[in-house]
């Protein structure tokens, strides 16, 4: 498990994904074509996005989100656009990477939902209107834990590792403030991350991360488990 969780390995995967000669400009996922810009996390090189679609019910199996949907860390916009295609009436897609914001806009236009998907550049919730509330708040997180002192060398690395889980802790602290009554905070995670450490960090104030769906995928010589987590309080 130590090797699977190695942040150095994840950073190597980031570098490889940026420079691969077979990196496409358009890729196919779950029967639809998607644009892929440079400097944006590449779903063709990782099963994570496709698995997340399954776990969220966006591929025809299970119950998809409804109402309003906020995606943090939207990347290519596959999840946000798919949420709109599945019936969400208002979707906001945020990413700290400006290339990801543009990528999401391209894919919203490609699939005819530009009127229901708004993409914006934001470090988590920092640049969202203060009054915005959503039925579902979701983050397809950079779940690999890096040392607290690590500094990302480029914007692409931010999609792979989170130093000291600083961004995760901010997300879990701030996301509930963005919910409608009865709304849910969801987090896409993986066995490449350290769930025990993250759960311990939120337990002191009576919160927990409860798995609601999971899938295991063979990646090379390793079995990687992807999990959809819901943030709950002690009363929930």
Coordinates of N, CA, C and O in Angstrom, one line a residue, residues 82-164:
X82 N -21.8 15.8 -17.8 CA -22.7 14.6 -17.6 C -23.8 14.8 -16.6 O -24.9 14.3 -16.8
X83 N -23.5 15.6 -15.6 CA -24.6 15.9 -14.6 C -25.7 16.7 -15.3 O -26.9 16.5 -15.1
X84 N -25.3 17.7 -16.1 CA -26.3 18.4 -16.9 C -27.1 17.5 -17.8 O -28.3 17.6 -17.9
X85 N -26.4 16.6 -18.5 CA -27.0 15.7 -19.5 C -28.0 14.8 -18.7 O -29.0 14.3 -19.3
X86 N -27.7 14.5 -17.5 CA -28.5 13.5 -16.7 C -29.7 14.2 -16.1 O -30.5 13.6 -15.4
X87 N -29.8 15.6 -16.2 CA -31.0 16.2 -15.8 C -30.8 17.3 -14.7 O -31.8 18.0 -14.4
X88 N -29.6 17.5 -14.2 CA -29.4 18.7 -13.3 C -29.7 20.0 -14.0 O -29.2 20.2 -15.1
X89 N -30.5 20.8 -13.3 CA -31.0 22.0 -14.0 C -30.0 23.2 -13.9 O -30.1 24.1 -14.7
X90 N -29.1 23.1 -13.0 CA -28.1 24.2 -12.9 C -26.8 23.5 -12.4 O -26.7 22.9 -11.4
X91 N -25.7 23.7 -13.2 CA -24.4 23.1 -12.9 C -23.4 24.2 -12.9 O -23.3 25.0 -13.8
X92 N -22.6 24.3 -11.8 CA -21.4 25.2 -11.8 C -20.2 24.3 -11.7 O -20.1 23.3 -10.9
X93 N -19.2 24.6 -12.5 CA -17.9 23.8 -12.6 C -16.8 24.8 -12.3 O -16.6 25.7 -13.0
X94 N -16.0 24.5 -11.2 CA -15.0 25.3 -10.8 C -13.6 24.6 -10.8 O -13.6 23.4 -10.5
X95 N -12.6 25.3 -11.1 CA -11.2 24.7 -11.1 C -10.2 25.9 -11.0 O -10.4 27.0 -11.5
X96 N -9.1 25.6 -10.3 CA -8.1 26.6 -10.1 C -7.3 26.7 -11.4 O -6.6 27.7 -11.6
X97 N -7.3 25.7 -12.3 CA -6.6 25.7 -13.5 C -7.4 26.4 -14.6 O -8.5 25.9 -15.0
X98 N -6.9 27.5 -15.2 CA -7.7 28.2 -16.2 C -7.9 27.4 -17.5 O -8.9 27.5 -18.2
X99 N -6.9 26.5 -17.8 CA -7.1 25.6 -18.9 C -8.3 24.6 -18.7 O -9.0 24.3 -19.7
X100 N -8.5 24.2 -17.5 CA -9.6 23.3 -17.2 C -10.9 24.1 -17.3 O -11.9 23.5 -17.8
X101 N -11.0 25.3 -16.9 CA -12.2 26.1 -17.1 C -12.5 26.2 -18.6 O -13.7 26.0 -19.0
X102 N -11.6 26.5 -19.4 CA -11.8 26.6 -20.9 C -12.2 25.2 -21.4 O -13.1 25.1 -22.3
X103 N -11.6 24.1 -20.9 CA -11.9 22.8 -21.4 C -13.3 22.4 -21.1 O -14.0 21.8 -21.9
X104 N -13.8 22.8 -19.9 CA -15.2 22.5 -19.5 C -16.1 23.3 -20.4 O -17.2 22.8 -20.8
X105 N -15.8 24.5 -20.7 CA -16.7 25.3 -21.6 C -16.8 24.7 -23.0 O -17.9 24.6 -23.6
X106 N -15.7 24.2 -23.5 CA -15.7 23.5 -24.8 C -16.6 22.3 -24.8 O -17.3 22.0 -25.7
X107 N -16.5 21.5 -23.7 CA -17.3 20.3 -23.6 C -18.7 20.5 -23.4 O -19.6 19.8 -23.8
X108 N -19.0 21.6 -22.6 CA -20.4 22.0 -22.4 C -21.0 22.4 -23.8 O -22.2 22.0 -24.1
X109 N -20.3 23.1 -24.6 CA -20.8 23.5 -25.9 C -20.9 22.3 -26.8 O -21.9 22.1 -27.6
X110 N -19.9 21.4 -26.8 CA -19.9 20.2 -27.6 C -21.2 19.4 -27.4 O -21.8 18.8 -28.3
X111 N -21.6 19.3 -26.1 CA -22.8 18.5 -25.8 C -24.1 19.2 -25.6 O -25.1 18.7 -25.1
X112 N -24.1 20.5 -26.0 CA -25.3 21.3 -26.0 C -25.9 21.7 -24.7 O -27.1 21.9 -24.6
X113 N -25.1 21.8 -23.6 CA -25.5 22.2 -22.3 C -24.9 23.5 -21.8 O -24.8 23.7 -20.6
X114 N -24.3 24.3 -22.7 CA -23.6 25.5 -22.3 C -24.5 26.4 -21.5 O -24.1 27.2 -20.7
X115 N -25.8 26.4 -21.8 CA -26.8 27.2 -21.1 C -27.0 26.8 -19.6 O -27.5 27.6 -18.8
X116 N -26.6 25.6 -19.3 CA -26.9 25.1 -17.9 C -25.6 24.8 -17.2 O -25.6 24.4 -16.0
X117 N -24.4 24.9 -17.8 CA -23.2 24.7 -17.2 C -22.3 26.0 -17.2 O -22.0 26.5 -18.3
X118 N -22.0 26.5 -16.0 CA -21.2 27.7 -15.9 C -19.9 27.3 -15.3 O -19.8 26.7 -14.2
X119 N -18.8 27.6 -16.1 CA -17.5 27.2 -15.6 C -16.7 28.5 -15.1 O -16.9 29.6 -15.8
X120 N -16.0 28.4 -14.0 CA -15.3 29.6 -13.6 C -14.0 29.1 -12.9 O -13.9 28.0 -12.4
X121 N -13.0 30.0 -12.9 CA -11.8 29.8 -12.2 C -11.9 30.1 -10.7 O -12.3 31.2 -10.3
X122 N -11.6 29.1 -9.9 CA -11.8 29.4 -8.4 C -10.9 28.4 -7.7 O -10.8 27.2 -8.0
X123 N -10.3 28.8 -6.6 CA -9.6 28.0 -5.7 C -10.6 27.5 -4.7 O -11.0 28.2 -3.8
X124 N -11.1 26.2 -4.9 CA -12.2 25.7 -4.2 C -13.4 26.7 -4.3 O -13.8 27.0 -5.4
X125 N -13.9 27.3 -3.2 CA -15.1 28.1 -3.2 C -14.8 29.6 -3.3 O -15.7 30.4 -3.3
X126 N -13.5 30.0 -3.4 CA -13.1 31.4 -3.2 C -13.8 32.4 -4.1 O -14.1 33.5 -3.7
X127 N -14.1 32.0 -5.4 CA -14.6 33.0 -6.3 C -16.1 32.6 -6.7 O -16.5 33.2 -7.7
X128 N -16.7 31.8 -5.9 CA -18.2 31.6 -6.1 C -18.9 32.7 -5.4 O -18.6 33.2 -4.4
X129 N -20.1 33.1 -6.0 CA -20.9 34.1 -5.3 C -21.3 33.6 -4.0 O -21.6 32.4 -3.8
X130 N -21.2 34.4 -3.0 CA -21.4 34.0 -1.6 C -22.8 33.4 -1.4 O -23.0 32.5 -0.5
X131 N -23.8 33.8 -2.1 CA -25.2 33.3 -1.9 C -25.5 32.0 -2.6 O -26.5 31.4 -2.4
X132 N -24.5 31.5 -3.5 CA -24.8 30.3 -4.2 C -24.9 29.1 -3.3 O -24.1 28.9 -2.4
X133 N -26.0 28.3 -3.5 CA -26.3 27.1 -2.8 C -26.6 26.0 -3.7 O -27.2 26.2 -4.8
X134 N -26.3 24.7 -3.4 CA -26.4 23.6 -4.3 C -27.0 22.4 -3.6 O -26.7 22.2 -2.4
X135 N -27.7 21.6 -4.4 CA -28.2 20.3 -3.8 C -27.1 19.3 -3.7 O -27.2 18.4 -2.8
X136 N -26.1 19.4 -4.6 CA -25.0 18.5 -4.5 C -23.7 19.3 -4.7 O -23.6 20.0 -5.6
X137 N -22.8 19.1 -3.7 CA -21.4 19.7 -3.9 C -20.5 18.5 -4.0 O -20.5 17.6 -3.1
X138 N -19.7 18.5 -5.0 CA -18.8 17.3 -5.3 C -17.4 17.7 -5.7 O -17.2 18.7 -6.4
X139 N -16.5 17.0 -5.2 CA -15.1 17.2 -5.6 C -14.4 15.9 -6.0 O -14.4 14.9 -5.2
X140 N -13.9 15.8 -7.2 CA -13.1 14.7 -7.7 C -11.7 15.1 -7.3 O -10.9 15.6 -8.1
X141 N -11.3 14.7 -6.1 CA -10.2 15.3 -5.5 C -8.8 14.8 -5.9 O -8.7 13.7 -6.5
X142 N -7.8 15.6 -5.6 CA -6.4 15.2 -5.8 C -6.0 14.4 -4.6 O -5.2 14.9 -3.7
X143 N -6.4 13.2 -4.5 CA -6.5 12.4 -3.2 C -5.1 11.9 -2.7 O -5.1 11.4 -1.6
X144 N -4.1 12.1 -3.4 CA -2.8 11.6 -2.9 C -2.2 12.6 -2.0 O -2.1 13.8 -2.3
X145 N -1.8 12.1 -0.8 CA -1.2 13.0 0.2 C 0.3 13.2 0.0 O 1.1 12.3 -0.1
X146 N 0.6 14.5 -0.1 CA 2.0 14.9 -0.3 C 2.5 15.5 1.1 O 1.6 16.0 1.9
X147 N 3.8 15.6 1.3 CA 4.2 16.2 2.6 C 3.8 17.7 2.7 O 3.6 18.4 1.7
X148 N 3.5 18.2 3.9 CA 3.0 19.5 4.1 C 3.8 20.6 3.4 O 3.3 21.6 3.0
X149 N 5.1 20.4 3.4 CA 6.0 21.4 2.8 C 6.1 21.4 1.3 O 6.8 22.3 0.7
X150 N 5.5 20.4 0.6 CA 5.7 20.3 -0.8 C 5.0 21.5 -1.5 O 3.8 21.8 -1.2
X151 N 5.6 22.0 -2.6 CA 5.0 23.1 -3.4 C 4.9 22.6 -4.8 O 5.9 22.2 -5.4
X152 N 3.7 22.7 -5.3 CA 3.5 22.3 -6.7 C 4.4 23.0 -7.7 O 4.5 24.3 -7.6
X153 N 4.9 22.3 -8.6 CA 5.8 22.9 -9.6 C 5.1 23.5 -10.8 O 5.6 24.3 -11.5
X154 N 3.9 23.0 -11.0 CA 3.1 23.5 -12.1 C 1.6 23.3 -11.8 O 1.3 22.5 -10.9
X155 N 0.7 23.8 -12.6 CA -0.7 23.7 -12.4 C -1.2 22.3 -12.5 O -2.1 21.9 -11.9
X156 N -0.5 21.5 -13.4 CA -1.0 20.2 -13.7 C -0.8 19.3 -12.4 O -1.6 18.4 -12.2
X157 N 0.3 19.5 -11.7 CA 0.5 18.7 -10.5 C -0.6 18.8 -9.4 O -0.8 17.9 -8.6
X158 N -1.3 19.9 -9.5 CA -2.4 20.2 -8.5 C -3.5 19.1 -8.6 O -4.3 18.9 -7.7
X159 N -3.6 18.6 -9.8 CA -4.7 17.5 -10.0 C -4.3 16.2 -9.4 O -5.1 15.3 -9.4
X160 N -3.0 16.1 -8.9 CA -2.5 14.8 -8.5 C -2.3 14.6 -7.0 O -2.5 13.6 -6.4
X161 N -1.7 15.7 -6.4 CA -1.3 15.6 -5.0 C -1.8 16.8 -4.2 O -1.9 17.9 -4.7
X162 N -2.1 16.6 -2.9 CA -2.5 17.6 -2.0 C -1.6 17.7 -0.8 O -1.6 16.8 0.1
X163 N -0.6 18.6 -0.7 CA 0.3 18.7 0.4 C -0.4 18.9 1.8 O -1.2 19.8 2.0
X164 N -0.2 17.9 2.7 CA -0.8 18.0 4.0 C -2.3 17.9 4.1 O -2.9 18.2 5.1

